């Protein structure tokens, strides 16, 4: 049995500068954004991105199931599961802070899961089940910008003298080393014995979990 799914979405832009016509407006202007973009490029040689960038949302899934009747008393089953999803985050601005795309990041989660089971009916009274599972889950957060975070204060659009707004650019401090990996191994053995009107169950499980953060 094999099953595969692919999902791609284009989330709508929710925030833009004043006058852009979006449902939410930060109190900055396009002229202010253009000025920052030009100075960053010509003076510092960096690309600060834009507010008008389409966020990403994707999801891939794969499921494989195999069954094998080895003999009259033995049956094996193998299952493989793969899932990879990505979502653009950090793109939510506020009324006083406009976050350009270099301040955003893509959060990707990847799952690989292998599971094997061996079922054995040794007699009509005695049966066993052996299983082995390996699961690998990785979470990565990759900034769309390649330079450190900078917050630029500008006069607030429509505000009074002294009121300001902020335009945020660059990768925030948490994105430079935010990486999570979990690996899990599970080995188990279970048995069941029917004794007259009694059912005796026993088993053993060994689990190991490695986490990198």
PDB file of C-alpha atoms in Angstrom:
ATOM      1  CA  UNK A   1       0.000   0.000   0.000  1.00  0.00           C
ATOM      2  CA  UNK A   2       1.392   3.401  -1.014  1.00  0.00           C
ATOM      3  CA  UNK A   3      -0.182   6.795  -0.384  1.00  0.00           C
ATOM      4  CA  UNK A   4       1.227  10.221  -1.292  1.00  0.00           C
ATOM      5  CA  UNK A   5      -0.070  13.740  -0.724  1.00  0.00           C
ATOM      6  CA  UNK A   6       1.170  17.171  -1.806  1.00  0.00           C
ATOM      7  CA  UNK A   7      -0.186  20.446  -0.457  1.00  0.00           C
ATOM      8  CA  UNK A   8       0.830  23.943  -1.551  1.00  0.00           C
ATOM      9  CA  UNK A   9      -0.887  27.082  -0.340  1.00  0.00           C
ATOM     10  CA  UNK A  10      -0.391  30.792  -0.825  1.00  0.00           C
ATOM     11  CA  UNK A  11      -1.413  32.555   2.371  1.00  0.00           C
ATOM     12  CA  UNK A  12      -2.667  36.094   1.777  1.00  0.00           C
ATOM     13  CA  UNK A  13      -0.608  39.099   2.781  1.00  0.00           C
ATOM     14  CA  UNK A  14      -2.088  40.619   5.918  1.00  0.00           C
ATOM     15  CA  UNK A  15       0.173  43.593   6.588  1.00  0.00           C
ATOM     16  CA  UNK A  16       1.506  46.409   4.435  1.00  0.00           C
ATOM     17  CA  UNK A  17       2.464  50.077   4.705  1.00  0.00           C
ATOM     18  CA  UNK A  18      -0.182  52.747   4.991  1.00  0.00           C
ATOM     19  CA  UNK A  19      -1.957  53.253   1.669  1.00  0.00           C
ATOM     20  CA  UNK A  20      -1.153  49.764   0.321  1.00  0.00           C
ATOM     21  CA  UNK A  21      -4.792  48.694   0.534  1.00  0.00           C
ATOM     22  CA  UNK A  22      -4.291  45.623   2.722  1.00  0.00           C
ATOM     23  CA  UNK A  23      -6.570  44.655   5.602  1.00  0.00           C
ATOM     24  CA  UNK A  24      -3.923  45.751   8.125  1.00  0.00           C
ATOM     25  CA  UNK A  25      -1.617  48.757   7.794  1.00  0.00           C
ATOM     26  CA  UNK A  26       1.565  49.632   9.637  1.00  0.00           C
ATOM     27  CA  UNK A  27       2.040  53.329  10.249  1.00  0.00           C
ATOM     28  CA  UNK A  28       4.950  53.659   7.819  1.00  0.00           C
ATOM     29  CA  UNK A  29       4.996  54.736   4.167  1.00  0.00           C
ATOM     30  CA  UNK A  30       6.255  53.093   1.005  1.00  0.00           C
ATOM     31  CA  UNK A  31       8.631  56.041   0.521  1.00  0.00           C
ATOM     32  CA  UNK A  32      10.243  55.305   3.892  1.00  0.00           C
ATOM     33  CA  UNK A  33      10.647  51.634   2.941  1.00  0.00           C
ATOM     34  CA  UNK A  34      12.134  52.609  -0.440  1.00  0.00           C
ATOM     35  CA  UNK A  35      14.643  54.930   1.228  1.00  0.00           C
ATOM     36  CA  UNK A  36      15.789  52.221   3.668  1.00  0.00           C
ATOM     37  CA  UNK A  37      16.022  49.686   0.852  1.00  0.00           C
ATOM     38  CA  UNK A  38      18.155  52.012  -1.271  1.00  0.00           C
ATOM     39  CA  UNK A  39      20.539  52.969   1.556  1.00  0.00           C
ATOM     40  CA  UNK A  40      20.971  49.343   2.673  1.00  0.00           C
ATOM     41  CA  UNK A  41      21.828  48.307  -0.887  1.00  0.00           C
ATOM     42  CA  UNK A  42      24.108  51.171  -1.894  1.00  0.00           C
ATOM     43  CA  UNK A  43      25.900  51.756   1.415  1.00  0.00           C
ATOM     44  CA  UNK A  44      25.961  48.335   3.089  1.00  0.00           C
ATOM     45  CA  UNK A  45      25.432  46.000   0.134  1.00  0.00           C
ATOM     46  CA  UNK A  46      22.537  44.065   1.699  1.00  0.00           C
ATOM     47  CA  UNK A  47      19.044  43.207   0.477  1.00  0.00           C
ATOM     48  CA  UNK A  48      16.445  44.042   3.110  1.00  0.00           C
ATOM     49  CA  UNK A  49      13.621  42.360   1.182  1.00  0.00           C
ATOM     50  CA  UNK A  50      10.121  43.748   0.880  1.00  0.00           C
ATOM     51  CA  UNK A  51       6.744  43.561   2.581  1.00  0.00           C
ATOM     52  CA  UNK A  52       5.095  42.419  -0.658  1.00  0.00           C
ATOM     53  CA  UNK A  53       6.531  38.890  -0.650  1.00  0.00           C
ATOM     54  CA  UNK A  54       4.275  35.843  -0.799  1.00  0.00           C
ATOM     55  CA  UNK A  55       4.637  33.572   2.267  1.00  0.00           C
ATOM     56  CA  UNK A  56       5.069  29.828   1.717  1.00  0.00           C
ATOM     57  CA  UNK A  57       3.046  26.955   3.127  1.00  0.00           C
ATOM     58  CA  UNK A  58       3.780  23.451   1.839  1.00  0.00           C
ATOM     59  CA  UNK A  59       3.220  19.893   3.059  1.00  0.00           C
ATOM     60  CA  UNK A  60       4.427  16.581   1.605  1.00  0.00           C
ATOM     61  CA  UNK A  61       3.323  13.177   2.879  1.00  0.00           C
ATOM     62  CA  UNK A  62       4.267   9.624   1.917  1.00  0.00           C
ATOM     63  CA  UNK A  63       3.019   6.401   3.501  1.00  0.00           C
ATOM     64  CA  UNK A  64       4.239   2.919   2.547  1.00  0.00           C
ATOM     65  CA  UNK A  65       2.879  -0.305   4.097  1.00  0.00           C
ATOM     66  CA  UNK A  66       4.172  -3.786   3.279  1.00  0.00           C
ATOM     67  CA  UNK A  67       2.853  -7.107   4.629  1.00  0.00           C
ATOM     68  CA  UNK A  68       4.593 -10.460   4.173  1.00  0.00           C
ATOM     69  CA  UNK A  69       3.171 -13.843   5.098  1.00  0.00           C
ATOM     70  CA  UNK A  70       6.462 -15.627   5.716  1.00  0.00           C
ATOM     71  CA  UNK A  71       4.897 -18.947   6.688  1.00  0.00           C
ATOM     72  CA  UNK A  72       1.844 -20.378   8.374  1.00  0.00           C
ATOM     73  CA  UNK A  73       3.068 -19.155  11.753  1.00  0.00           C
ATOM     74  CA  UNK A  74       5.056 -16.024  10.907  1.00  0.00           C
ATOM     75  CA  UNK A  75       3.876 -12.696   9.454  1.00  0.00           C
ATOM     76  CA  UNK A  76       5.886  -9.499   9.024  1.00  0.00           C
ATOM     77  CA  UNK A  77       4.742  -5.912   8.541  1.00  0.00           C
ATOM     78  CA  UNK A  78       6.766  -2.820   7.597  1.00  0.00           C
ATOM     79  CA  UNK A  79       5.552   0.785   7.615  1.00  0.00           C
ATOM     80  CA  UNK A  80       7.417   3.871   6.397  1.00  0.00           C
ATOM     81  CA  UNK A  81       6.084   7.367   6.979  1.00  0.00           C
ATOM     82  CA  UNK A  82       7.538  10.593   5.575  1.00  0.00           C
ATOM     83  CA  UNK A  83       6.224  14.070   6.214  1.00  0.00           C
ATOM     84  CA  UNK A  84       7.815  17.418   5.363  1.00  0.00           C
ATOM     85  CA  UNK A  85       6.095  20.728   5.965  1.00  0.00           C
ATOM     86  CA  UNK A  86       7.256  24.305   5.590  1.00  0.00           C
ATOM     87  CA  UNK A  87       5.640  27.544   6.717  1.00  0.00           C
ATOM     88  CA  UNK A  88       6.847  31.132   6.520  1.00  0.00           C
ATOM     89  CA  UNK A  89       6.754  32.721   9.958  1.00  0.00           C
ATOM     90  CA  UNK A  90       7.727  36.003  11.548  1.00  0.00           C
ATOM     91  CA  UNK A  91       5.847  37.926   8.863  1.00  0.00           C
ATOM     92  CA  UNK A  92       3.208  39.375  11.170  1.00  0.00           C
ATOM     93  CA  UNK A  93       3.731  43.116  11.490  1.00  0.00           C
ATOM     94  CA  UNK A  94       1.896  45.476  13.856  1.00  0.00           C
ATOM     95  CA  UNK A  95       0.512  48.965  13.566  1.00  0.00           C
ATOM     96  CA  UNK A  96       3.834  50.432  14.726  1.00  0.00           C
ATOM     97  CA  UNK A  97       6.287  47.826  13.353  1.00  0.00           C
ATOM     98  CA  UNK A  98       6.681  46.889   9.684  1.00  0.00           C
ATOM     99  CA  UNK A  99       8.640  43.660   9.224  1.00  0.00           C
ATOM    100  CA  UNK A 100      10.280  43.289   5.811  1.00  0.00           C
ATOM    101  CA  UNK A 101      10.930  39.812   4.409  1.00  0.00           C
ATOM    102  CA  UNK A 102      14.590  39.700   5.514  1.00  0.00           C
ATOM    103  CA  UNK A 103      13.157  39.592   9.056  1.00  0.00           C
ATOM    104  CA  UNK A 104      11.000  36.549   8.227  1.00  0.00           C
ATOM    105  CA  UNK A 105      12.007  32.886   8.387  1.00  0.00           C
ATOM    106  CA  UNK A 106      10.918  29.525   7.010  1.00  0.00           C
ATOM    107  CA  UNK A 107      10.173  26.835   9.591  1.00  0.00           C
ATOM    108  CA  UNK A 108      10.589  23.330   8.154  1.00  0.00           C
ATOM    109  CA  UNK A 109       9.705  20.102   9.974  1.00  0.00           C
ATOM    110  CA  UNK A 110      10.734  16.732   8.520  1.00  0.00           C
ATOM    111  CA  UNK A 111       9.626  13.320   9.823  1.00  0.00           C
ATOM    112  CA  UNK A 112      11.045   9.937   8.819  1.00  0.00           C
ATOM    113  CA  UNK A 113       9.537   6.960  10.621  1.00  0.00           C
ATOM    114  CA  UNK A 114      10.344   3.250  10.079  1.00  0.00           C
ATOM    115  CA  UNK A 115       8.426   0.514  11.904  1.00  0.00           C
ATOM    116  CA  UNK A 116       8.910  -3.267  11.588  1.00  0.00           C
ATOM    117  CA  UNK A 117       6.854  -5.965  13.322  1.00  0.00           C
ATOM    118  CA  UNK A 118       7.126  -9.752  13.323  1.00  0.00           C
ATOM    119  CA  UNK A 119       4.058 -11.701  14.459  1.00  0.00           C
ATOM    120  CA  UNK A 120       4.504 -15.371  15.361  1.00  0.00           C
ATOM    121  CA  UNK A 121       1.884 -17.942  16.404  1.00  0.00           C
ATOM    122  CA  UNK A 122       4.057 -20.728  17.740  1.00  0.00           C
ATOM    123  CA  UNK A 123       1.141 -22.804  18.983  1.00  0.00           C
ATOM    124  CA  UNK A 124      -2.547 -22.250  19.488  1.00  0.00           C
ATOM    125  CA  UNK A 125      -1.697 -21.154  23.038  1.00  0.00           C
ATOM    126  CA  UNK A 126       1.539 -19.186  22.580  1.00  0.00           C
ATOM    127  CA  UNK A 127       2.234 -16.164  20.358  1.00  0.00           C
ATOM    128  CA  UNK A 128       4.878 -13.424  20.230  1.00  0.00           C
ATOM    129  CA  UNK A 129       5.383 -10.036  18.654  1.00  0.00           C
ATOM    130  CA  UNK A 130       8.785  -8.472  17.970  1.00  0.00           C
ATOM    131  CA  UNK A 131       8.989  -4.840  16.885  1.00  0.00           C
ATOM    132  CA  UNK A 132      11.607  -2.253  15.990  1.00  0.00           C
ATOM    133  CA  UNK A 133      10.938   1.430  15.377  1.00  0.00           C
ATOM    134  CA  UNK A 134      13.204   4.290  14.293  1.00  0.00           C
ATOM    135  CA  UNK A 135      11.894   7.861  14.127  1.00  0.00           C
ATOM    136  CA  UNK A 136      13.824  10.936  13.035  1.00  0.00           C
ATOM    137  CA  UNK A 137      12.255  14.386  13.453  1.00  0.00           C
ATOM    138  CA  UNK A 138      14.147  17.514  12.374  1.00  0.00           C
ATOM    139  CA  UNK A 139      12.969  21.094  12.852  1.00  0.00           C
ATOM    140  CA  UNK A 140      14.872  23.829  11.059  1.00  0.00           C
ATOM    141  CA  UNK A 141      14.326  27.572  10.992  1.00  0.00           C
ATOM    142  CA  UNK A 142      16.038  29.420   8.156  1.00  0.00           C
ATOM    143  CA  UNK A 143      15.972  33.175   7.952  1.00  0.00           C
ATOM    144  CA  UNK A 144      15.170  34.855   4.650  1.00  0.00           C
ATOM    145  CA  UNK A 145      17.824  37.445   5.483  1.00  0.00           C
ATOM    146  CA  UNK A 146      21.590  36.845   5.616  1.00  0.00           C
ATOM    147  CA  UNK A 147      22.541  39.582   8.064  1.00  0.00           C
ATOM    148  CA  UNK A 148      21.766  40.440  11.677  1.00  0.00           C
ATOM    149  CA  UNK A 149      18.607  42.107  12.908  1.00  0.00           C
ATOM    150  CA  UNK A 150      18.297  45.883  12.598  1.00  0.00           C
ATOM    151  CA  UNK A 151      15.415  48.039  13.837  1.00  0.00           C
ATOM    152  CA  UNK A 152      15.072  51.396  12.095  1.00  0.00           C
ATOM    153  CA  UNK A 153      13.005  54.157  13.667  1.00  0.00           C
ATOM    154  CA  UNK A 154      11.068  56.442  11.308  1.00  0.00           C
ATOM    155  CA  UNK A 155       8.499  59.220  11.813  1.00  0.00           C
ATOM    156  CA  UNK A 156       5.076  57.661  12.349  1.00  0.00           C
ATOM    157  CA  UNK A 157       2.658  58.085   9.462  1.00  0.00           C
ATOM    158  CA  UNK A 158      -0.231  60.275  10.598  1.00  0.00           C
ATOM    159  CA  UNK A 159       1.337  60.685  14.033  1.00  0.00           C
ATOM    160  CA  UNK A 160       2.225  63.759  16.008  1.00  0.00           C
ATOM    161  CA  UNK A 161       5.704  65.233  16.435  1.00  0.00           C
ATOM    162  CA  UNK A 162       7.945  62.779  18.242  1.00  0.00           C
ATOM    163  CA  UNK A 163       5.834  59.686  17.506  1.00  0.00           C
ATOM    164  CA  UNK A 164       7.714  56.958  15.655  1.00  0.00           C
ATOM    165  CA  UNK A 165       7.271  53.593  13.993  1.00  0.00           C
ATOM    166  CA  UNK A 166       9.803  50.835  13.376  1.00  0.00           C
ATOM    167  CA  UNK A 167      10.892  49.024  10.233  1.00  0.00           C
ATOM    168  CA  UNK A 168      12.501  45.667  11.105  1.00  0.00           C
ATOM    169  CA  UNK A 169      15.027  44.040   8.790  1.00  0.00           C
ATOM    170  CA  UNK A 170      17.552  41.204   9.059  1.00  0.00           C
ATOM    171  CA  UNK A 171      17.613  37.838  10.817  1.00  0.00           C
ATOM    172  CA  UNK A 172      16.716  37.958  14.495  1.00  0.00           C
ATOM    173  CA  UNK A 173      19.154  36.471  17.013  1.00  0.00           C
ATOM    174  CA  UNK A 174      17.183  33.237  17.526  1.00  0.00           C
ATOM    175  CA  UNK A 175      17.347  32.229  13.851  1.00  0.00           C
ATOM    176  CA  UNK A 176      21.139  31.882  13.675  1.00  0.00           C
ATOM    177  CA  UNK A 177      21.321  28.710  15.784  1.00  0.00           C
ATOM    178  CA  UNK A 178      17.759  27.494  16.151  1.00  0.00           C
ATOM    179  CA  UNK A 179      17.931  23.828  15.183  1.00  0.00           C
ATOM    180  CA  UNK A 180      16.138  20.858  16.753  1.00  0.00           C
ATOM    181  CA  UNK A 181      16.708  17.187  15.941  1.00  0.00           C
ATOM    182  CA  UNK A 182      15.161  14.199  17.722  1.00  0.00           C
ATOM    183  CA  UNK A 183      16.019  10.568  17.017  1.00  0.00           C
ATOM    184  CA  UNK A 184      14.125   7.728  18.684  1.00  0.00           C
ATOM    185  CA  UNK A 185      14.847   3.998  18.693  1.00  0.00           C
ATOM    186  CA  UNK A 186      12.385   1.502  20.193  1.00  0.00           C
ATOM    187  CA  UNK A 187      12.848  -2.267  20.393  1.00  0.00           C
ATOM    188  CA  UNK A 188      10.121  -4.368  21.980  1.00  0.00           C
ATOM    189  CA  UNK A 189       9.262  -8.023  22.531  1.00  0.00           C
ATOM    190  CA  UNK A 190       5.837  -9.141  23.702  1.00  0.00           C
ATOM    191  CA  UNK A 191       4.360 -12.564  24.324  1.00  0.00           C
ATOM    192  CA  UNK A 192       1.033 -14.061  25.231  1.00  0.00           C
ATOM    193  CA  UNK A 193       0.275 -17.507  26.606  1.00  0.00           C
ATOM    194  CA  UNK A 194      -3.167 -19.013  27.114  1.00  0.00           C
ATOM    195  CA  UNK A 195      -3.275 -21.283  30.140  1.00  0.00           C
ATOM    196  CA  UNK A 196      -6.687 -22.865  30.611  1.00  0.00           C
ATOM    197  CA  UNK A 197      -8.953 -19.922  31.415  1.00  0.00           C
ATOM    198  CA  UNK A 198      -6.049 -17.548  32.023  1.00  0.00           C
ATOM    199  CA  UNK A 199      -4.168 -15.263  29.651  1.00  0.00           C
ATOM    200  CA  UNK A 200      -0.563 -14.516  30.582  1.00  0.00           C
ATOM    201  CA  UNK A 201       1.057 -11.493  28.942  1.00  0.00           C
ATOM    202  CA  UNK A 202       4.670 -10.405  29.244  1.00  0.00           C
ATOM    203  CA  UNK A 203       7.057  -8.132  27.404  1.00  0.00           C
ATOM    204  CA  UNK A 204      10.163  -5.987  27.305  1.00  0.00           C
ATOM    205  CA  UNK A 205      10.828  -2.604  25.729  1.00  0.00           C
ATOM    206  CA  UNK A 206      14.042  -0.674  25.193  1.00  0.00           C
ATOM    207  CA  UNK A 207      13.776   2.996  24.186  1.00  0.00           C
ATOM    208  CA  UNK A 208      16.535   5.433  23.348  1.00  0.00           C
ATOM    209  CA  UNK A 209      16.013   9.136  22.626  1.00  0.00           C
ATOM    210  CA  UNK A 210      18.710  11.472  21.282  1.00  0.00           C
ATOM    211  CA  UNK A 211      17.942  15.208  21.208  1.00  0.00           C
ATOM    212  CA  UNK A 212      20.039  17.963  19.673  1.00  0.00           C
ATOM    213  CA  UNK A 213      19.003  21.562  20.253  1.00  0.00           C
TER     214      UNK A 213
END
